[in-house]
CSV table of C-alpha atoms in Angstrom, one decimal:
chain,number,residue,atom,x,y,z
A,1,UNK,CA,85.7,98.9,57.0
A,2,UNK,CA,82.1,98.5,58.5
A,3,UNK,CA,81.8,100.2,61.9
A,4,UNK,CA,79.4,98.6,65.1
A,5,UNK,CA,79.4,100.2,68.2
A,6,UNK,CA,77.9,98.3,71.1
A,7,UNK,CA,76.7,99.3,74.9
A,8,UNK,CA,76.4,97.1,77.2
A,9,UNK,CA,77.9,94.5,80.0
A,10,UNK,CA,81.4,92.8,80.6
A,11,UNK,CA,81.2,90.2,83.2
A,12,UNK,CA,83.6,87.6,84.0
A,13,UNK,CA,82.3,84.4,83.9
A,14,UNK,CA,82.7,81.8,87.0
A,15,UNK,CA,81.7,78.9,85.0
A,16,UNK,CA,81.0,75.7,86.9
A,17,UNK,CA,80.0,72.3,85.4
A,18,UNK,CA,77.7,69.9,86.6
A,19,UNK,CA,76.1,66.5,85.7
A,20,UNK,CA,72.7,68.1,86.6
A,21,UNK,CA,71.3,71.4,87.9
A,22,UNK,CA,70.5,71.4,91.5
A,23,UNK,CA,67.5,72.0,93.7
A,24,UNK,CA,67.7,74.8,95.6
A,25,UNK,CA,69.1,73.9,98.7
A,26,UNK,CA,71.2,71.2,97.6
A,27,UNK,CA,74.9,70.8,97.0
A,28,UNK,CA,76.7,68.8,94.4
A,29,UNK,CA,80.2,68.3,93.3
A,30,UNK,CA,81.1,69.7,90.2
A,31,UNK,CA,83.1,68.0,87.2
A,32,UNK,CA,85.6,71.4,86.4
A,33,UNK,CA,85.6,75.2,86.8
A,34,UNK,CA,86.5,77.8,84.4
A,35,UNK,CA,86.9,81.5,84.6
A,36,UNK,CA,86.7,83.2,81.1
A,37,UNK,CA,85.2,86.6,79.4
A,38,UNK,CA,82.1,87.4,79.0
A,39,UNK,CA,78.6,89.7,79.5
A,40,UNK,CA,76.2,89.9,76.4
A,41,UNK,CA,77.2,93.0,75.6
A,42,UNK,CA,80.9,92.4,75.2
A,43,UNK,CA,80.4,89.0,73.7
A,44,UNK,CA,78.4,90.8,71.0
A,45,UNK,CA,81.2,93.2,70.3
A,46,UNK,CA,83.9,90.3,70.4
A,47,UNK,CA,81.7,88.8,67.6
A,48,UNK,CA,81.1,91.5,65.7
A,49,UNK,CA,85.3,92.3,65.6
A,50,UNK,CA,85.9,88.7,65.0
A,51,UNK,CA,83.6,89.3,61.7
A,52,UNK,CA,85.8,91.8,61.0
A,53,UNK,CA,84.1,95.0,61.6
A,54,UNK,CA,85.6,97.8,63.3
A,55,UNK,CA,83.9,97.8,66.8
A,56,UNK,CA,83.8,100.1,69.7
A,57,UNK,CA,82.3,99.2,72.8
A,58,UNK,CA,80.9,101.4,75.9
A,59,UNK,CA,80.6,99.9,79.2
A,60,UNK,CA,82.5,100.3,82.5
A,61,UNK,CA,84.8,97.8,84.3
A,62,UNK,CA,86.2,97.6,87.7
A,63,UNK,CA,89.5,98.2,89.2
A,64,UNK,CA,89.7,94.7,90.3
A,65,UNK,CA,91.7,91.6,89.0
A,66,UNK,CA,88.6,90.8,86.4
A,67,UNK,CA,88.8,93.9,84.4
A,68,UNK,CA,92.5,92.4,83.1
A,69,UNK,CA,89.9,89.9,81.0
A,70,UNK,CA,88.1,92.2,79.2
A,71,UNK,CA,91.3,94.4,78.2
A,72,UNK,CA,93.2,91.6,77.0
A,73,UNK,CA,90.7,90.5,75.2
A,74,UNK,CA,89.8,93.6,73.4
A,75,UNK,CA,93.4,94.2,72.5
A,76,UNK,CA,93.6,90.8,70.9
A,77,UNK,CA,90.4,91.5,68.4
A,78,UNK,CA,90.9,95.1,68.1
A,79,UNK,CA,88.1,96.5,69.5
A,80,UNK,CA,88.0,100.2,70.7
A,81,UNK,CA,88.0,101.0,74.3
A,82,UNK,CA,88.0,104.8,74.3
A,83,UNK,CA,84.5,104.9,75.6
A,84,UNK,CA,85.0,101.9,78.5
A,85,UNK,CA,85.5,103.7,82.0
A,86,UNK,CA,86.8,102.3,84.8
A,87,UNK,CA,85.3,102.6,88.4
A,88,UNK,CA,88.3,102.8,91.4
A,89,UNK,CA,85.3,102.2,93.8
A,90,UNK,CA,83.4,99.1,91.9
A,91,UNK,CA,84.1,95.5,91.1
A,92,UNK,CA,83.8,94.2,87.7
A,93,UNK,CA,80.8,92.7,86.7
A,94,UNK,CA,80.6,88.4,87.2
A,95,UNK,CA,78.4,86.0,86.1
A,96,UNK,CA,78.0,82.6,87.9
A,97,UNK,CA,77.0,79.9,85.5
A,98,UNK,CA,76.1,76.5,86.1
A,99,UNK,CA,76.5,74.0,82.6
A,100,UNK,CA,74.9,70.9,82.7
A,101,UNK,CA,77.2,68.4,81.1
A,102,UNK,CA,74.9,66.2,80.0
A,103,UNK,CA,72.7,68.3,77.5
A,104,UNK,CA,75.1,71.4,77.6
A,105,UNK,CA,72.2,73.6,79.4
A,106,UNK,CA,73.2,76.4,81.4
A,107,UNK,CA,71.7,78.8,84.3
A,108,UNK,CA,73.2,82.2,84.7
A,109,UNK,CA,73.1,84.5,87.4
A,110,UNK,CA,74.2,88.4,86.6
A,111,UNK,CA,75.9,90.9,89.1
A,112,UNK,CA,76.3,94.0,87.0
A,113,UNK,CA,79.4,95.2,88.9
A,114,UNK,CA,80.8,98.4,88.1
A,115,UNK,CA,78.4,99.1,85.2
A,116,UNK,CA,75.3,99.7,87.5
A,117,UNK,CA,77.0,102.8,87.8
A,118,UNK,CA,76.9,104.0,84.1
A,119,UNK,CA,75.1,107.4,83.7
A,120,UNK,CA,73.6,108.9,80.6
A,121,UNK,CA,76.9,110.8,80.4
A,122,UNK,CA,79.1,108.2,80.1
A,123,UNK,CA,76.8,107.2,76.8
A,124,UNK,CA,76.9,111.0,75.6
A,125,UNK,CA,80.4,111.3,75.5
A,126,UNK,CA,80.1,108.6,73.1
A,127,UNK,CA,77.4,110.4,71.0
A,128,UNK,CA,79.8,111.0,67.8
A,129,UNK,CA,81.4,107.6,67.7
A,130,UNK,CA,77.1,106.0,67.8
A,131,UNK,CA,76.4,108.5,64.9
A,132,UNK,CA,79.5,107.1,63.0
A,133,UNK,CA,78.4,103.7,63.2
A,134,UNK,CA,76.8,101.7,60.4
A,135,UNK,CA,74.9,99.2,63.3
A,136,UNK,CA,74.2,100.1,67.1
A,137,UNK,CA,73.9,96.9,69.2
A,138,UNK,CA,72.4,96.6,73.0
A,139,UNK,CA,71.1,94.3,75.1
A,140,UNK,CA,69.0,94.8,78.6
A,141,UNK,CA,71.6,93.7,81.0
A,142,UNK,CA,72.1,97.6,81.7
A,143,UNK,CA,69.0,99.3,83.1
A,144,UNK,CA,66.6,100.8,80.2
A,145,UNK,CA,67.3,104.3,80.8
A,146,UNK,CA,70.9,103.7,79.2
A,147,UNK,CA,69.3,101.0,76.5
A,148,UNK,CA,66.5,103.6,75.9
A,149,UNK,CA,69.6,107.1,75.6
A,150,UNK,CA,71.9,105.0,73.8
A,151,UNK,CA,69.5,104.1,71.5
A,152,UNK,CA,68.2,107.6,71.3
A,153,UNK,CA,71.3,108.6,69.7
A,154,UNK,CA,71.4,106.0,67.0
A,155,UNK,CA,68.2,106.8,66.3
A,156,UNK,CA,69.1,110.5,65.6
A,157,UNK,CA,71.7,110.1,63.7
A,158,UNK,CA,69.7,107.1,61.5
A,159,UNK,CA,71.8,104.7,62.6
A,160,UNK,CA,70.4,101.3,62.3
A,161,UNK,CA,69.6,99.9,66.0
A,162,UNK,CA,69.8,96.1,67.1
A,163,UNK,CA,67.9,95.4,70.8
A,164,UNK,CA,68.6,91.9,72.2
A,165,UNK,CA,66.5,91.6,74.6
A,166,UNK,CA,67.9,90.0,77.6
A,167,UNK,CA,67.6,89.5,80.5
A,168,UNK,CA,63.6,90.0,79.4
A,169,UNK,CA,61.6,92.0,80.8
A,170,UNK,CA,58.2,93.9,79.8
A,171,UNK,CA,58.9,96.4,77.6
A,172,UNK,CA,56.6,100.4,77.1
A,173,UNK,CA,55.1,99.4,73.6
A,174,UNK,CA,56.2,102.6,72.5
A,175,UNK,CA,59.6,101.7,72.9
A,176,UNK,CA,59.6,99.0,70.1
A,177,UNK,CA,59.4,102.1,67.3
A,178,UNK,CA,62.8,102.8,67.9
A,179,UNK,CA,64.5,99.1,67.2
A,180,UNK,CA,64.9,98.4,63.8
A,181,UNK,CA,65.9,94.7,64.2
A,182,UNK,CA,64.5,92.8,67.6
A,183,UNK,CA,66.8,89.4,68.2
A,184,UNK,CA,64.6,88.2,71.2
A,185,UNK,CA,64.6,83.7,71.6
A,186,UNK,CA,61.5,81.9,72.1
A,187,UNK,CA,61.0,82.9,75.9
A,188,UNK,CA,62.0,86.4,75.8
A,189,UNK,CA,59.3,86.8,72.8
A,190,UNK,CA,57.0,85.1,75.2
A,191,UNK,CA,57.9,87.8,78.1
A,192,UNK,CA,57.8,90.6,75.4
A,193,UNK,CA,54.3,89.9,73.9
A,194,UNK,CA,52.7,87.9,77.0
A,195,UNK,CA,52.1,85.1,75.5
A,196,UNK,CA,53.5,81.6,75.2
A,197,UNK,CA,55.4,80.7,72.3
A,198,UNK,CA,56.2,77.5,71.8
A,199,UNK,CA,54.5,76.6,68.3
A,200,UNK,CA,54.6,77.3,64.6
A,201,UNK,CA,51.3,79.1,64.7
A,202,UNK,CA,52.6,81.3,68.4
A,203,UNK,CA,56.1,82.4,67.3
A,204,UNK,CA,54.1,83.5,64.1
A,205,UNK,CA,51.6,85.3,66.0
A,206,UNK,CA,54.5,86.7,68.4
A,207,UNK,CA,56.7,88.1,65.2
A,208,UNK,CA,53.1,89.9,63.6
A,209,UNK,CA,52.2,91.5,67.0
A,210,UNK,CA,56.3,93.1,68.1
A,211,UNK,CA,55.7,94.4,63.8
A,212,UNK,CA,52.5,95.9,64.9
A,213,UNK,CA,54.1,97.7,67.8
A,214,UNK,CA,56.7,99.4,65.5
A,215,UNK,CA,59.9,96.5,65.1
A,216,UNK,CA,61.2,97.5,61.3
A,217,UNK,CA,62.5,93.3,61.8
A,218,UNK,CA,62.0,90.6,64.1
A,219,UNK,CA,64.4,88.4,64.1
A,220,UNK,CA,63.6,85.2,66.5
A,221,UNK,CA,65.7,82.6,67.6
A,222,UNK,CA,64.9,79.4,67.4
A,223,UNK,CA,68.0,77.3,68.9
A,224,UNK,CA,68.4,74.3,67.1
A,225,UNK,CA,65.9,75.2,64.5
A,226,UNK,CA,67.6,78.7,63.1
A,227,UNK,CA,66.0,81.9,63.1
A,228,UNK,CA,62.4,82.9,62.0
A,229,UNK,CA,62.3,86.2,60.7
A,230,UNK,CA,59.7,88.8,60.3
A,231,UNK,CA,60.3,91.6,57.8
A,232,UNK,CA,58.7,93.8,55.2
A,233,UNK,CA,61.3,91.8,52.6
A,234,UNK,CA,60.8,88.2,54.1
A,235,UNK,CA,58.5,85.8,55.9
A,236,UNK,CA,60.2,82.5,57.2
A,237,UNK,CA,63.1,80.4,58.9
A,238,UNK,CA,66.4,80.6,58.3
A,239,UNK,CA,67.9,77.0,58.8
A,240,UNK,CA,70.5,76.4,61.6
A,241,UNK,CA,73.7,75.6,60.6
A,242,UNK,CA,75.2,72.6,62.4
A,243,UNK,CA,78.8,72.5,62.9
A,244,UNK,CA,79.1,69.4,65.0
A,245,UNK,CA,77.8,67.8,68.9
A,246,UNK,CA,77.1,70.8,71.0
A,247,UNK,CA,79.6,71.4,73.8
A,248,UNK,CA,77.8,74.4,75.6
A,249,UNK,CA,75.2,77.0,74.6
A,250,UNK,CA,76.9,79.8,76.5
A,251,UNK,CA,77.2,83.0,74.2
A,252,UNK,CA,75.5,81.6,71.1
A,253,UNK,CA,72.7,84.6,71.2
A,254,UNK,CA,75.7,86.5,71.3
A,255,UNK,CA,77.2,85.1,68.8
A,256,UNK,CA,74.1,85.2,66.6
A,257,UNK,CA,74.0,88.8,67.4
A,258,UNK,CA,77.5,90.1,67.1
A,259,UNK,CA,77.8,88.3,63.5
A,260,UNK,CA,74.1,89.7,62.6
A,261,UNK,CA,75.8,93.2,63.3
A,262,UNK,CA,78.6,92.7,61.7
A,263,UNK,CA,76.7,91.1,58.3
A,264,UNK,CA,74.6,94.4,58.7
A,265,UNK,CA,77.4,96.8,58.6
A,266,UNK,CA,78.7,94.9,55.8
A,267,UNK,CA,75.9,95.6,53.5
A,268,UNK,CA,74.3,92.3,53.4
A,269,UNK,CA,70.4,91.8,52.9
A,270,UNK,CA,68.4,89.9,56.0
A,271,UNK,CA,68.4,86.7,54.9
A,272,UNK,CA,72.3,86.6,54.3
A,273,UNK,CA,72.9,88.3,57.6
A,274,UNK,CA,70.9,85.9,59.2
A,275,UNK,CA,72.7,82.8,57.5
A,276,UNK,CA,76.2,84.4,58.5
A,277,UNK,CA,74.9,84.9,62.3
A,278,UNK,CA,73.5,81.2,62.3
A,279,UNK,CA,76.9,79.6,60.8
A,280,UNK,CA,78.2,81.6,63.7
A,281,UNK,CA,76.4,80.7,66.7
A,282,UNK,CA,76.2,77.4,64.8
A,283,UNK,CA,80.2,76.8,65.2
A,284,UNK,CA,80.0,78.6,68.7
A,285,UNK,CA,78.4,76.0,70.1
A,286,UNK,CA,81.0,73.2,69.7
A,287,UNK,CA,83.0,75.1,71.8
A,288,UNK,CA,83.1,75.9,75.7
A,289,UNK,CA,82.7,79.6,77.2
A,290,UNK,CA,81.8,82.9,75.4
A,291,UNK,CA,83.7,84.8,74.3
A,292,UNK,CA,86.2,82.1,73.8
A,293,UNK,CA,84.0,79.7,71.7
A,294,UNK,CA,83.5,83.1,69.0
A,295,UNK,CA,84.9,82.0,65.6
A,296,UNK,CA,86.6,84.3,63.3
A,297,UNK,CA,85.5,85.1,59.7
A,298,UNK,CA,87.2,82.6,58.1
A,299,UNK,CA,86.2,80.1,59.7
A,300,UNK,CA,82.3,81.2,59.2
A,301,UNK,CA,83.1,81.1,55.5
A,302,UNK,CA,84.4,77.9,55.2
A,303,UNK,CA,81.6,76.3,57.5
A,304,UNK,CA,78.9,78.7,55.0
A,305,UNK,CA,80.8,76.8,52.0
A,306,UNK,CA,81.2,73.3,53.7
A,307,UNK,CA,77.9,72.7,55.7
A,308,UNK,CA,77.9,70.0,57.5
């Protein structure tokens, strides 16, 4: 069986739907509330399990009545938890999304909880189970020092690495030599190479210069569009694959992310990856929440056979 580890965030997610987004300052009422599992990181590793790869995931939780979410969840798709710590003193991490009904938008804001208190160590101990891997996946919802030693270890052992990055932020340029596949959207390539990219021609130019700075792939996502891909192998889009009306967005980076892994791990070349991680944010999106809108293997099969 292919083997992805992931580091990164659990958060549960305090989801809230509106007909709009409000100013700031101003109240509406909303049309329904949710609470359901999430955080980039562990949506990622849900995915990647629900692809069928053997996962393990390192993060922390809190000793609260969140952290119940993430263990039930992992003990439902399998994924190991050896390397998950829990914090007596720390709440688990939330995030407070707002989902505008209308056009299935969302705004997010992160409170990293209990793993703002993740050390180096806690990644260490996981050293061995990173070198076993076939994929390492992270994201930036932890600070870089962990991204940058977690990926340090992959890296060491030539394990292949995976950087999402989100939240964005600027990155050292030096930094991009160690990520073998970059998954950044439209705006965080924007953040990344400081410039705008919006057109053909920009997310183009965006792609060339993260190569340039060291990215073995780029991988961008393009929402309804697919994926445009930069790589020593291929040049080009990937379509999306539509799976009917959009119901939310929430999670489908992760979902492109967690299947990407997974596809990776399995052997498969870029462009086939990429497909499999499109069908899967693809169906993702008909669906409401995170980590409960992930679909299994199957049914990315069937939708990869039966496009619609």
């Amino acid at each position: 069986m292919s083997t992805v580890t992931v580091l990164g965030l659990f958060c549960a997610d305090l989801i809230t739907r509106t007909t709009r987004m409000p100013a700031w300052g101003e109240t509406l009422h909303g049309r329904g509330f949710s609470l359901m599992a999430g955080g980039k990181g562990s949506n990622q590793a849900v995915a990647a399990a629900c692809q069928g790869a053997s996962v393990t995931f390192i993060s922390r939780l809190g000793d609260d009545a969140f952290a119940p979410l993430a263990q039930d969840l992992y003990r439902q798709v399998g994924i190991d938890t050896t390397y998950i710590g829990i914090d007596t003193a720390a709440s688990t991490g939330t995030a407070t999304i707002l989902v505008d009904d209308t056009k299935g938008d969302n705004a997010i804001v992160i409170d990293p909880g209990a793993c703002a208190g993740m050390t180096e160590d806690d990644i260490s101990a996981a050293a061995e189970r990173i070198a076993a891997a076939d994929v390492f996946v992270c994201q930036l919802e932890l600070p870089l020092a962990l991204c940058r030693h977690g990926i340090a270890l992959a890296q060491r052992a030539g394990v292949p690495v995976i950087l999402n990055p989100a939240p964005a932020c600027q990155l050292p340029k030096a930094f991009f030599q160690s990520i073998d596949y970059l998954t950044p959207n439209e705006s965080e390539a924007a953040e990344l190479v400081g410039h705008t990219v919006e057109t053909d021609d920009q997310v183009i130019r965006a792609a060339k210069t993260l190569r340039q700075w060291g990215v073995g792939n780029v991988l961008m996502t393009l929402g309804a569009r697919g994926v445009y891909i930069d790589s020593d192998g291929f040049q080009g889009i990937v379509p999306a694959i539509s799976a009917g009306p959009v119901a939310d967005t929430i999670g489908a980076g992760d979902a492109f992310n967690g299947a990407l892994a997974a596809a990776l791990a399995d052997g498969e070349d870029l462009p086939a990856a990429a497909r499999r991680a499109c069908a899967t944010a693809g169906i993702s999106v008909t669906r409401s929440g995170a980590a409960a809108s992930l679909p299994t293997r199957g049914e990315v099969e069937a939708q990869l056979a039966n496009p619609v």
